Short mmCIF file of C-alpha atoms in Angstrom, two decimals:
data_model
loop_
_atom_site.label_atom_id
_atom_site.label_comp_id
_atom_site.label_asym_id
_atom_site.label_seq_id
_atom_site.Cartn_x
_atom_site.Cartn_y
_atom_site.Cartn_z
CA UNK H 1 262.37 271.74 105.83
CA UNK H 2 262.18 275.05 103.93
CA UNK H 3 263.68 278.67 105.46
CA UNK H 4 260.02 279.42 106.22
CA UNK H 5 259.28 276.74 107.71
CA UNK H 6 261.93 276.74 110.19
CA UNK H 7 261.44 280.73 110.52
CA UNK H 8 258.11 279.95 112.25
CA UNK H 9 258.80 277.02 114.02
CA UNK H 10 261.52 279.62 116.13
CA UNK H 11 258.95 282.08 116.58
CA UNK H 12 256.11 279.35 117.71
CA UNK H 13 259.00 278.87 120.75
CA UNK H 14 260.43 282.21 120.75
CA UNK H 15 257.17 284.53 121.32
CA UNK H 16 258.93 286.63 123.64
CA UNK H 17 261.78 287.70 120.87
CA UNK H 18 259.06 288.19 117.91
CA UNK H 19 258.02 290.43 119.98
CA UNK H 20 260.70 291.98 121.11
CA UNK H 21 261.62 292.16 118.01
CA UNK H 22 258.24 293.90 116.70
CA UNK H 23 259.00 296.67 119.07
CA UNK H 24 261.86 297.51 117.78
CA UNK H 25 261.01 298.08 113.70
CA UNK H 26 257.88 299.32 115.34
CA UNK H 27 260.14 302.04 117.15
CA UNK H 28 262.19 302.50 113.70
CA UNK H 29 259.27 303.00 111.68
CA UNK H 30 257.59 305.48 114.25
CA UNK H 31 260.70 307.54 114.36
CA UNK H 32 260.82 308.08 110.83
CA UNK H 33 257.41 308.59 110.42
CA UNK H 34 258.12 311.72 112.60
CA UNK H 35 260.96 313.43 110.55
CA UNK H 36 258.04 313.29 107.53
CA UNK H 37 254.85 315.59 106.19
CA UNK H 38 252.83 313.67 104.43
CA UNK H 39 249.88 316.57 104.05
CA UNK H 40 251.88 319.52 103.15
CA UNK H 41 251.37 321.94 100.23
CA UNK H 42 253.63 320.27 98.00
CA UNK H 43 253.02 316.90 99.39
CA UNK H 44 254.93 314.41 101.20
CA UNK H 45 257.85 316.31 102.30
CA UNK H 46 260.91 314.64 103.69
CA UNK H 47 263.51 316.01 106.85
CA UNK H 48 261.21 318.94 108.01
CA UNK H 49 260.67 318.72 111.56
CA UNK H 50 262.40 316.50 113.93
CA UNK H 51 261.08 315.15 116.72
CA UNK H 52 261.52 316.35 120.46
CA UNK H 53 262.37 314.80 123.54
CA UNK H 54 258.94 314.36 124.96
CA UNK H 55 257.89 312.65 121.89
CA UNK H 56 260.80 310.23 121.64
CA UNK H 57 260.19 309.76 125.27
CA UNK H 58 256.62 308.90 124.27
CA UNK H 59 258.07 306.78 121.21
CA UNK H 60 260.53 304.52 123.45
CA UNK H 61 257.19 303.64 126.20
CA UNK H 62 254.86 302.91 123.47
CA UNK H 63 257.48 300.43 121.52
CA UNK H 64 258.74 298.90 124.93
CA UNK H 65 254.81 298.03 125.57
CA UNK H 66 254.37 296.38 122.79
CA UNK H 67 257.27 293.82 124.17
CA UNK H 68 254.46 292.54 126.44
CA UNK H 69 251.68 292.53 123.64
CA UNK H 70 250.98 288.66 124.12
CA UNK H 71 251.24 288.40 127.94
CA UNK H 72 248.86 291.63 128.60
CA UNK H 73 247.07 292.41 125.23
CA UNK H 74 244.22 294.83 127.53
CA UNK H 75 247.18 296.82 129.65
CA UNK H 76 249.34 297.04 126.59
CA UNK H 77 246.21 298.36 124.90
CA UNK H 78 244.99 300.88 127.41
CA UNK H 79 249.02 301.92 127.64
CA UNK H 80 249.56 303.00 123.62
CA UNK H 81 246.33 304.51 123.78
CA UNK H 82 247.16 307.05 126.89
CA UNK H 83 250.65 307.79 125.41
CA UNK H 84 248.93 308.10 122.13
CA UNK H 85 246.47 310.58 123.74
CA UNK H 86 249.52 312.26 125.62
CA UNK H 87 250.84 312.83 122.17
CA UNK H 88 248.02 313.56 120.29
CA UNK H 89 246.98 316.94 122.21
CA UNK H 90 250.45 318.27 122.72
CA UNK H 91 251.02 321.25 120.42
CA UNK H 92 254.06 320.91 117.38
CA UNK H 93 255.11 318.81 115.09
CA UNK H 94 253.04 315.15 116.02
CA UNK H 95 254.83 311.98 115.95
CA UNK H 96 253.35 308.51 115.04
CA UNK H 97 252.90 307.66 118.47
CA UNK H 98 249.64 305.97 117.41
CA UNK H 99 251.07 303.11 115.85
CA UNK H 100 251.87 301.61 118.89
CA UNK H 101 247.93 301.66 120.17
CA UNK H 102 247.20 300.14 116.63
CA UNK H 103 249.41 297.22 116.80
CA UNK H 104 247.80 296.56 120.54
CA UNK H 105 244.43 297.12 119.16
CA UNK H 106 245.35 294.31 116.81
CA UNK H 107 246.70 291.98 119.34
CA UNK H 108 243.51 292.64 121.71
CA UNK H 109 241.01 291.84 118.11
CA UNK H 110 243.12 288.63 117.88
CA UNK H 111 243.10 287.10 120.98
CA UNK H 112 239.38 288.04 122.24
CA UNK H 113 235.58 287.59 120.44
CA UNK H 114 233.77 289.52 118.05
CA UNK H 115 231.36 291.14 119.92
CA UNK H 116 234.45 292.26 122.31
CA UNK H 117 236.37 293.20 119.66
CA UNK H 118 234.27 295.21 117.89
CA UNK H 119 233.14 297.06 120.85
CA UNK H 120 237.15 297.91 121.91
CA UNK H 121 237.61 298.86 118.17
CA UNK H 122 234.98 301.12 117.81
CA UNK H 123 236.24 302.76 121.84
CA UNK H 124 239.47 303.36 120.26
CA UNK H 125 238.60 304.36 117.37
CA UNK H 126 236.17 306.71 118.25
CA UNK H 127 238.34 307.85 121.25
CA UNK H 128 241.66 308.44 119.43
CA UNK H 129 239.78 310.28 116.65
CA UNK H 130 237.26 312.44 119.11
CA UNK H 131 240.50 313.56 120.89
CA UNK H 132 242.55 314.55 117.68
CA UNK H 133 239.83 316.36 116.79
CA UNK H 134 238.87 317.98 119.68
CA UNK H 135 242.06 318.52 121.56
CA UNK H 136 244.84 317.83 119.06
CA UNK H 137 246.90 321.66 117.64
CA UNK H 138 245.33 320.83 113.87
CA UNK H 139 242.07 321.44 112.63
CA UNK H 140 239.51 318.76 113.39
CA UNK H 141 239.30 317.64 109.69
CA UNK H 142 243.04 317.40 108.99
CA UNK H 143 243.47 314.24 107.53
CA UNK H 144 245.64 312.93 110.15
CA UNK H 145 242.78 313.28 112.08
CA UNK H 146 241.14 310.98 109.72
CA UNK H 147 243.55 308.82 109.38
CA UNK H 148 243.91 307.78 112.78
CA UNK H 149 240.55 306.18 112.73
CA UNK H 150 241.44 304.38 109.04
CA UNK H 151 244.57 302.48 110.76
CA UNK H 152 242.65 301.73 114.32
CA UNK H 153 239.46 300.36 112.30
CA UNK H 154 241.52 298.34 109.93
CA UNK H 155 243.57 297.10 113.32
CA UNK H 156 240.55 295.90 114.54
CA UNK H 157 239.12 294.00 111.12
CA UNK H 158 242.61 292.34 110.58
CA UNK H 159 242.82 291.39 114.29
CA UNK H 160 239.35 289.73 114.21
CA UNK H 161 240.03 288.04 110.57
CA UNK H 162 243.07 286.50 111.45
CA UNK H 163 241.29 284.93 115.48
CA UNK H 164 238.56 282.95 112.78
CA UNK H 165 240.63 282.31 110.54
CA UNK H 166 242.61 280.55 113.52
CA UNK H 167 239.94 279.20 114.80
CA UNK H 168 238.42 277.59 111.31
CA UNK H 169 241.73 276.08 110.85
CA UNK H 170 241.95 274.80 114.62
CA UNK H 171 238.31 273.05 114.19
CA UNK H 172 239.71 271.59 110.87
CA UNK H 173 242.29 270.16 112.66
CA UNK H 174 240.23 268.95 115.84
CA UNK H 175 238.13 267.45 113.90
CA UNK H 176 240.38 265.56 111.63
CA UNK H 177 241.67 264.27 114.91
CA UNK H 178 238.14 263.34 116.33
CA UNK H 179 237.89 261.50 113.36
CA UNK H 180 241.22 259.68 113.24
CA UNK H 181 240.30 258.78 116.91
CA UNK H 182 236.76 257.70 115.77
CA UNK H 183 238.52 255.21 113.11
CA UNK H 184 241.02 254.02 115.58
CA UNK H 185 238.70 253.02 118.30
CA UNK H 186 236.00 251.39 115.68
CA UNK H 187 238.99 249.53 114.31
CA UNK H 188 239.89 248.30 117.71
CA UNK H 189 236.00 247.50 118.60
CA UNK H 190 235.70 245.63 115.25
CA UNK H 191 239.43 243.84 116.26
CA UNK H 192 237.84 242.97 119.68
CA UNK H 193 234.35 241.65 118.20
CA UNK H 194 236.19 239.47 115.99
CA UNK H 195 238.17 237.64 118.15
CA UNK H 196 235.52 237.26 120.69
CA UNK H 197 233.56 235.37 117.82
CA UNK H 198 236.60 233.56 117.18
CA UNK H 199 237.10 232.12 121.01
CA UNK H 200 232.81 231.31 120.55
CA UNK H 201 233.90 228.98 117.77
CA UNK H 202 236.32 227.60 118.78
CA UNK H 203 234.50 226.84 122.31
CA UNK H 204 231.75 225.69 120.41
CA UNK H 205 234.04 223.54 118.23
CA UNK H 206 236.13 221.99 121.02
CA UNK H 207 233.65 221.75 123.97
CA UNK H 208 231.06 219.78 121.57
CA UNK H 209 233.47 217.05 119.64
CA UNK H 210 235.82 216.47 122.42
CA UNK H 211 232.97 215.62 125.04
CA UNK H 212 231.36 213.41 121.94
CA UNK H 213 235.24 212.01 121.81
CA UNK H 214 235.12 211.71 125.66
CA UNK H 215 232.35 209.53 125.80
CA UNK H 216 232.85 207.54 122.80
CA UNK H 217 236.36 206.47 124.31
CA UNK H 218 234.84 205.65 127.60
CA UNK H 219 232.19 203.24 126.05
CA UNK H 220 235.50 201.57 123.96
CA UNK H 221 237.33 200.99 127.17
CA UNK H 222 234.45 199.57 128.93
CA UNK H 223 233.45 197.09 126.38
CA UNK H 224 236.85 196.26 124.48
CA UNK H 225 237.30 193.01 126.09
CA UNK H 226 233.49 191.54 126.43
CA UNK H 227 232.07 193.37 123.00
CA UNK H 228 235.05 194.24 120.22
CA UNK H 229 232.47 195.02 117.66
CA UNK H 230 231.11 197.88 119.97
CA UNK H 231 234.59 198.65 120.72
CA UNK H 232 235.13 199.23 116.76
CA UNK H 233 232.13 201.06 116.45
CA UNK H 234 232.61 203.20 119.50
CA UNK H 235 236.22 203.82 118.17
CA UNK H 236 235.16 204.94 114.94
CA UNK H 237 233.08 207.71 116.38
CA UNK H 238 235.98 208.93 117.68
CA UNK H 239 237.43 209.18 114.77
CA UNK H 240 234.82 210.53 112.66
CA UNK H 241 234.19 213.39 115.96
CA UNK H 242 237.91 214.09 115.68
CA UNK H 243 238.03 214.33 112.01
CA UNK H 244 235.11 216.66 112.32
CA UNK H 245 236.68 218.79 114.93
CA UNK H 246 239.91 219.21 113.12
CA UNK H 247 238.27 220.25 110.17
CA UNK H 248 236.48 222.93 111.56
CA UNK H 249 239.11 224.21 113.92
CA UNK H 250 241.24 224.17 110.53
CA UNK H 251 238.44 226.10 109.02
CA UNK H 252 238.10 228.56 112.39
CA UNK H 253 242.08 229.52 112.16
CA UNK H 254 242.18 229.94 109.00
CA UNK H 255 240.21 233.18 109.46
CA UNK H 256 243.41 234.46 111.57
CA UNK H 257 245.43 233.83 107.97
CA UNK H 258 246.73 237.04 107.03
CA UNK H 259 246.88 238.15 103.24
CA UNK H 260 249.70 236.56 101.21
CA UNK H 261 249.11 233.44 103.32
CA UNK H 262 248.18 229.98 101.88
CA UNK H 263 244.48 229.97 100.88
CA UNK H 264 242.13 229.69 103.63
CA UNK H 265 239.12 227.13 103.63
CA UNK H 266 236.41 227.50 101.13
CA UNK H 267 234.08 225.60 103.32
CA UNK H 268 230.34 227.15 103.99
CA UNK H 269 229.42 228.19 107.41
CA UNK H 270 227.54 225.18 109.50
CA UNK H 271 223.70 226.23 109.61
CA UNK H 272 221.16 224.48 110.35
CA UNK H 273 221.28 222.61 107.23
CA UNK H 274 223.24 220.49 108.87
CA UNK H 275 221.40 219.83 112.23
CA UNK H 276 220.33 215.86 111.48
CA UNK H 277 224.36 215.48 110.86
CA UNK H 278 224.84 217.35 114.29
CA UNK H 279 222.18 215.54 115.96
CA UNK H 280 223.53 212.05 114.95
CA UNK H 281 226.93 212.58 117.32
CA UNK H 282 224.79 212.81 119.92
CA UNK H 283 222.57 209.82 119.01
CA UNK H 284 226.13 207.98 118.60
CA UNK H 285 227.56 209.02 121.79
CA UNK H 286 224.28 207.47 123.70
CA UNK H 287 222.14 210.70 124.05
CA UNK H 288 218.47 210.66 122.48
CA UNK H 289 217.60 213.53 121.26
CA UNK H 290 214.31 214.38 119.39
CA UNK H 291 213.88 217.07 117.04
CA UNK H 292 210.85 219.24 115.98
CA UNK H 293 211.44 221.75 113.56
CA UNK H 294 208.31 224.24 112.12
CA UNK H 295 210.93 226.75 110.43
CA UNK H 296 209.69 226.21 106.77
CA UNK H 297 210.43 228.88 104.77
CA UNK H 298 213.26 230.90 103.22
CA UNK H 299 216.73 230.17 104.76
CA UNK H 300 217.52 232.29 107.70
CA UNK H 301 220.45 234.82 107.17
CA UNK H 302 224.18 233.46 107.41
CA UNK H 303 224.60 234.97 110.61
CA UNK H 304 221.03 233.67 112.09
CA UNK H 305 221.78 229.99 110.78
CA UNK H 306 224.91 229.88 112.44
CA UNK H 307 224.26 231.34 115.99
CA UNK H 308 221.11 229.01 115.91
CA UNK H 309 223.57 225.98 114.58
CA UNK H 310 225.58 226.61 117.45
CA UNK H 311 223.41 227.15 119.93
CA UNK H 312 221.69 224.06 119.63
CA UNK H 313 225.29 222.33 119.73
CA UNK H 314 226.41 224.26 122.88
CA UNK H 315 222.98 223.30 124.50
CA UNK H 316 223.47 219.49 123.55
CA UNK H 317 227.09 219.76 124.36
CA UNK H 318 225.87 220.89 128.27
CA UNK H 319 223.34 217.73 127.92
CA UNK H 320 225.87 215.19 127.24
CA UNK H 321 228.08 216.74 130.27
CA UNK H 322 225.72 217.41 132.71
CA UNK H 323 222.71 216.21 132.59
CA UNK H 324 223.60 212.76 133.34
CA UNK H 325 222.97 208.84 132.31
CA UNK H 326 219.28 208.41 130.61
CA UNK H 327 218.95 211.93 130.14
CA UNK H 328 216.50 212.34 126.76
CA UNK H 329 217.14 215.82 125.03
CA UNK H 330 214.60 217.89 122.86
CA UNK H 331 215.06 220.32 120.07
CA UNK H 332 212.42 222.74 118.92
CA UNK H 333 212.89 224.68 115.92
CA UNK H 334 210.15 227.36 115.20
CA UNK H 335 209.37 230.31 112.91
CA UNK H 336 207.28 232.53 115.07
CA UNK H 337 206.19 235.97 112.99
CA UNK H 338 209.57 237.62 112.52
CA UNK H 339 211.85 235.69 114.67
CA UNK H 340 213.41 232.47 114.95
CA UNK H 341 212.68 230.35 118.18
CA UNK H 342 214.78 227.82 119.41
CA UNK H 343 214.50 225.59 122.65
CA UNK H 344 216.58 222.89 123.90
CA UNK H 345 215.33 220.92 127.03
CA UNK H 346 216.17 217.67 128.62
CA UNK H 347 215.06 215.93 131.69
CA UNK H 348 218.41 215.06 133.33
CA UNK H 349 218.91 215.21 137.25
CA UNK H 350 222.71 216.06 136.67
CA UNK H 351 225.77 214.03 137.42
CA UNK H 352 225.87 210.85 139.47
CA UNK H 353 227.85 210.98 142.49
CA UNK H 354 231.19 210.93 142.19
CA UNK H 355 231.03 211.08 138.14
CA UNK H 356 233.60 214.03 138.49
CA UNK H 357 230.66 215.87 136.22
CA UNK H 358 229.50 220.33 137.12
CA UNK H 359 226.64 220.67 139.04
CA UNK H 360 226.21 224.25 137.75
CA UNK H 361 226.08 224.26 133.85
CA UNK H 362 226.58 227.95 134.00
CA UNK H 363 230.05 227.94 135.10
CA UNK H 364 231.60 228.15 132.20
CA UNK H 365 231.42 229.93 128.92
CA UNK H 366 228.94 228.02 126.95
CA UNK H 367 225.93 230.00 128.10
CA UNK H 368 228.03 233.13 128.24
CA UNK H 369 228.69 232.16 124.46
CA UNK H 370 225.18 231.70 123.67
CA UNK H 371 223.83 235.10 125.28
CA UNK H 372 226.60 237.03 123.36
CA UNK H 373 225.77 235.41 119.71
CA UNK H 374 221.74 236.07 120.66
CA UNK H 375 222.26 239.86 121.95
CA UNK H 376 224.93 240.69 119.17
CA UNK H 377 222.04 239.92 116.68
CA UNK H 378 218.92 241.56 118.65
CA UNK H 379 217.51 238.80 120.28
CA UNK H 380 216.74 237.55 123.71
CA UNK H 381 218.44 234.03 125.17
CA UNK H 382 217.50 232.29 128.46
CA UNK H 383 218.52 229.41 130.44
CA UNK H 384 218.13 227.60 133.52
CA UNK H 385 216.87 224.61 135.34
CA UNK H 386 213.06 223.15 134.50
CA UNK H 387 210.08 223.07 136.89
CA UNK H 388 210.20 219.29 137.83
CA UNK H 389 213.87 218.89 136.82
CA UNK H 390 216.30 219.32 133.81
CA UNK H 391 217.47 222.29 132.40
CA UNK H 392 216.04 224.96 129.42
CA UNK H 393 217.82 226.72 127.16
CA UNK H 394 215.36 229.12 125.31
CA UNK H 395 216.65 231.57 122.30
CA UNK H 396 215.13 233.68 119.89
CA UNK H 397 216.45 235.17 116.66
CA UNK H 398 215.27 238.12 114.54
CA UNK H 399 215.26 236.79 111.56
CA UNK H 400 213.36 239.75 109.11
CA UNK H 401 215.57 242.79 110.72
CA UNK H 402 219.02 241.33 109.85
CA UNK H 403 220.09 242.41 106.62
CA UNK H 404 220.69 240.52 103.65
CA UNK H 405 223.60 243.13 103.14
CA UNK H 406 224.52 242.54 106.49
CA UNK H 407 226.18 238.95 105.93
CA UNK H 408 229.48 240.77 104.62
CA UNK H 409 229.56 241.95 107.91
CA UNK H 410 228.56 238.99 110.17
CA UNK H 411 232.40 238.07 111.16
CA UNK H 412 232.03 241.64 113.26
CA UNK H 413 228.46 240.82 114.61
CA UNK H 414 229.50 238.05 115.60
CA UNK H 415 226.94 235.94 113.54
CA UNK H 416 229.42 233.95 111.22
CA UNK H 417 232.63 233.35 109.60
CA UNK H 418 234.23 234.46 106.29
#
């Protein structure tokens, strides 16, 4: 930290001893100013008067004012001026009492508006001058006269120049931190979107293979002893469901990797590309489902495929845990004008007695899952129970208004991963 530097970080704390101080080489500087004459015949003339009492008197009152400059700018103001008057109409030699009302004129131009400033400038100005003229021992177009209204107007335009410039500098600096706030709480916002899409996939991911694993291993136990080829069968679901799940959980964490870490899976996104593999769990674990699909056409977005991908596996997921033994399940895939419509149905009457199953399918956060992915992309997602029994889950996806430059930015939208 330079001299400077610390020179005004003591006078941002000390205010009261600037000032103080101020008023003193203010006092100095008027006192000399009196022994001078800098209008006489052979110019500025050194030594040739000295000042009285009264004006010394006048001196001392207008310097100790200025003491209080920052506390009282108006008082101070209206106090230089009136000793400034007192001096300017008493007869002899004049003394610089005047400086005094300048520096307050200043202070007043630097603490207060434009308008108000230029209307107290032009007061004093025009008051301080109109008196010297008019009242003052010299002639009324002395130039001391004239210069009184030189150093009060010049008061006022440095006063007023250095309040904007303080106040262009103090919006530079609120807005710089507006903007640093700005960044912070997008940063945060994009921080909290992300791992909210993260906990989707990985309830996705979880909720759908471990309920496949769930009933697989229940359908191995039941029949290991009567029916070992089942058994096998039923045990290598569970295998291929775990093998699955791992894989995409690996796949899921690695987007937590931070940079320097190993590299993080390569693997594409599941979309709906891969909906007859998806669909074939279910078939395995004992569910029929039955697919329609009128979506021909150019491949949805990343972030589209994927929230429809996992819808369709959260809404199957709820089938194969809640709806119940010799539930049937239907898929319906459509492209309707701009948007993507999908509906999952099934005709289940919910668990059997004593099955340990959720009556409510909404108690948990598979729906809440699905209603964030549809809304963080523009669309609209419904579910609940059928007319006649079962349950609906109804979404539909804008598929024309997302972006094809958006899919850099899908992990934040929540649409899909990196």
């Amino acid at each position: 930290m330079t001299n400077f530097e610390r020179c005004r970080g003591w006078a941002r704390t000390h205010p009261l001893a600037v000032d103080a101080i101020l008023a003193a080489t203010a006092l100095v500087c008027m006192v000399i100013g009196s022994f001078a004459e800098p209008y006489g015949e052979k110019g500025s003339t050194w030594n040739v008067h000295a000042p009285g009492g009264p004006s010394l008197t006048l001196m001392g009152c207008g310097a100790a004012a200025l003491v209080l400059r920052r506390r009282t700018p108006w008082v101070v103001l209206a106090a230089t001026s009136g000793f400034s008057i007192v001096e300017l109409v008493t007869t002899g030699p004049r003394a610089p009492v005047v400086m005094s009302a300048v520096i307050a004129l200043y202070t007043v131009a630097a603490t207060t508006n434009r308008p108000t400033t230029w209307r107290i400038g032009l007061i004093t100005m025009t008051g301080l001058t109109g008196v010297a003229m008019l009242a003052g021992p010299l002639p009324w177009y002395a130039q001391e006269n004239l210069a009184i209204f030189a150093w009060t107007g010049m008061a006022a335009a440095a006063g007023d120049a250095v309040r904007s410039r303080r106040a262009f500098v103090d919006a530079i600096r609120e807005r710089a931190e507006r903007a640093e706030r700005t960044r912070e709480e997008e940063a945060g916002r994009r921080v909290a979107e992300e791992r909210l899409r993260i906990a989707r996939d990985l309830h996705d991911v979880v909720a759908h293979h471990i309920a496949l694993v769930n009933v697989q291993a229940g359908v191995a136990a039941h029949v290991m002893d009567k029916r070992p080829d089942q058994a096998k069968e039923a045990l290598a679901h569970v295998r291929d469901a775990s093998r699955s799940a791992l894989g995409e959980l690996r796949a899921t964490v690695g987007l937590l990797r931070q940079s320097g870490d190993p590299e993080a899976p390569t693997e594409p996104a599941p979309g709906l590309g891969r909906l007859d593999d998806l669909v074939d769990t279910f078939r395995h674990a004992g569910l029929p489902v039955d697919v329609a699909r009128g979506d021909a056409g150019p491949t949805p977005p990343a972030a589209v495929d994927l929230a429809a991908f996992r819808i369709i596996q959260e809404a199957l997921t709820n089938v194969q845990k809640h709806a119940g033994e010799h539930a049937k399940a239907e898929v319906s895939i459509v492209r309707v004008g701009p948007n993507l419509e999908i509906t999952v149905l099934d005709d289940g009457a919910g668990p059997a007695p004593g099955a340990g199953g959720e009556p409510d399918r909404g108690g948990g956060h598979g729906l809440l899952g699905m209603r964030e992915r549809v809304s963080a992309l523009g669309g609209r997602c419904s579910a609940g129970p059928r007319y006649g029994g079962g349950f609906r889950v109804h979404a539909i996806l804008p598929v024309t208004t997302v972006k094809q430059g958006d899919r850099g930015h899908a992990p934040v939208k929540g649409g899909t991963t990196a």
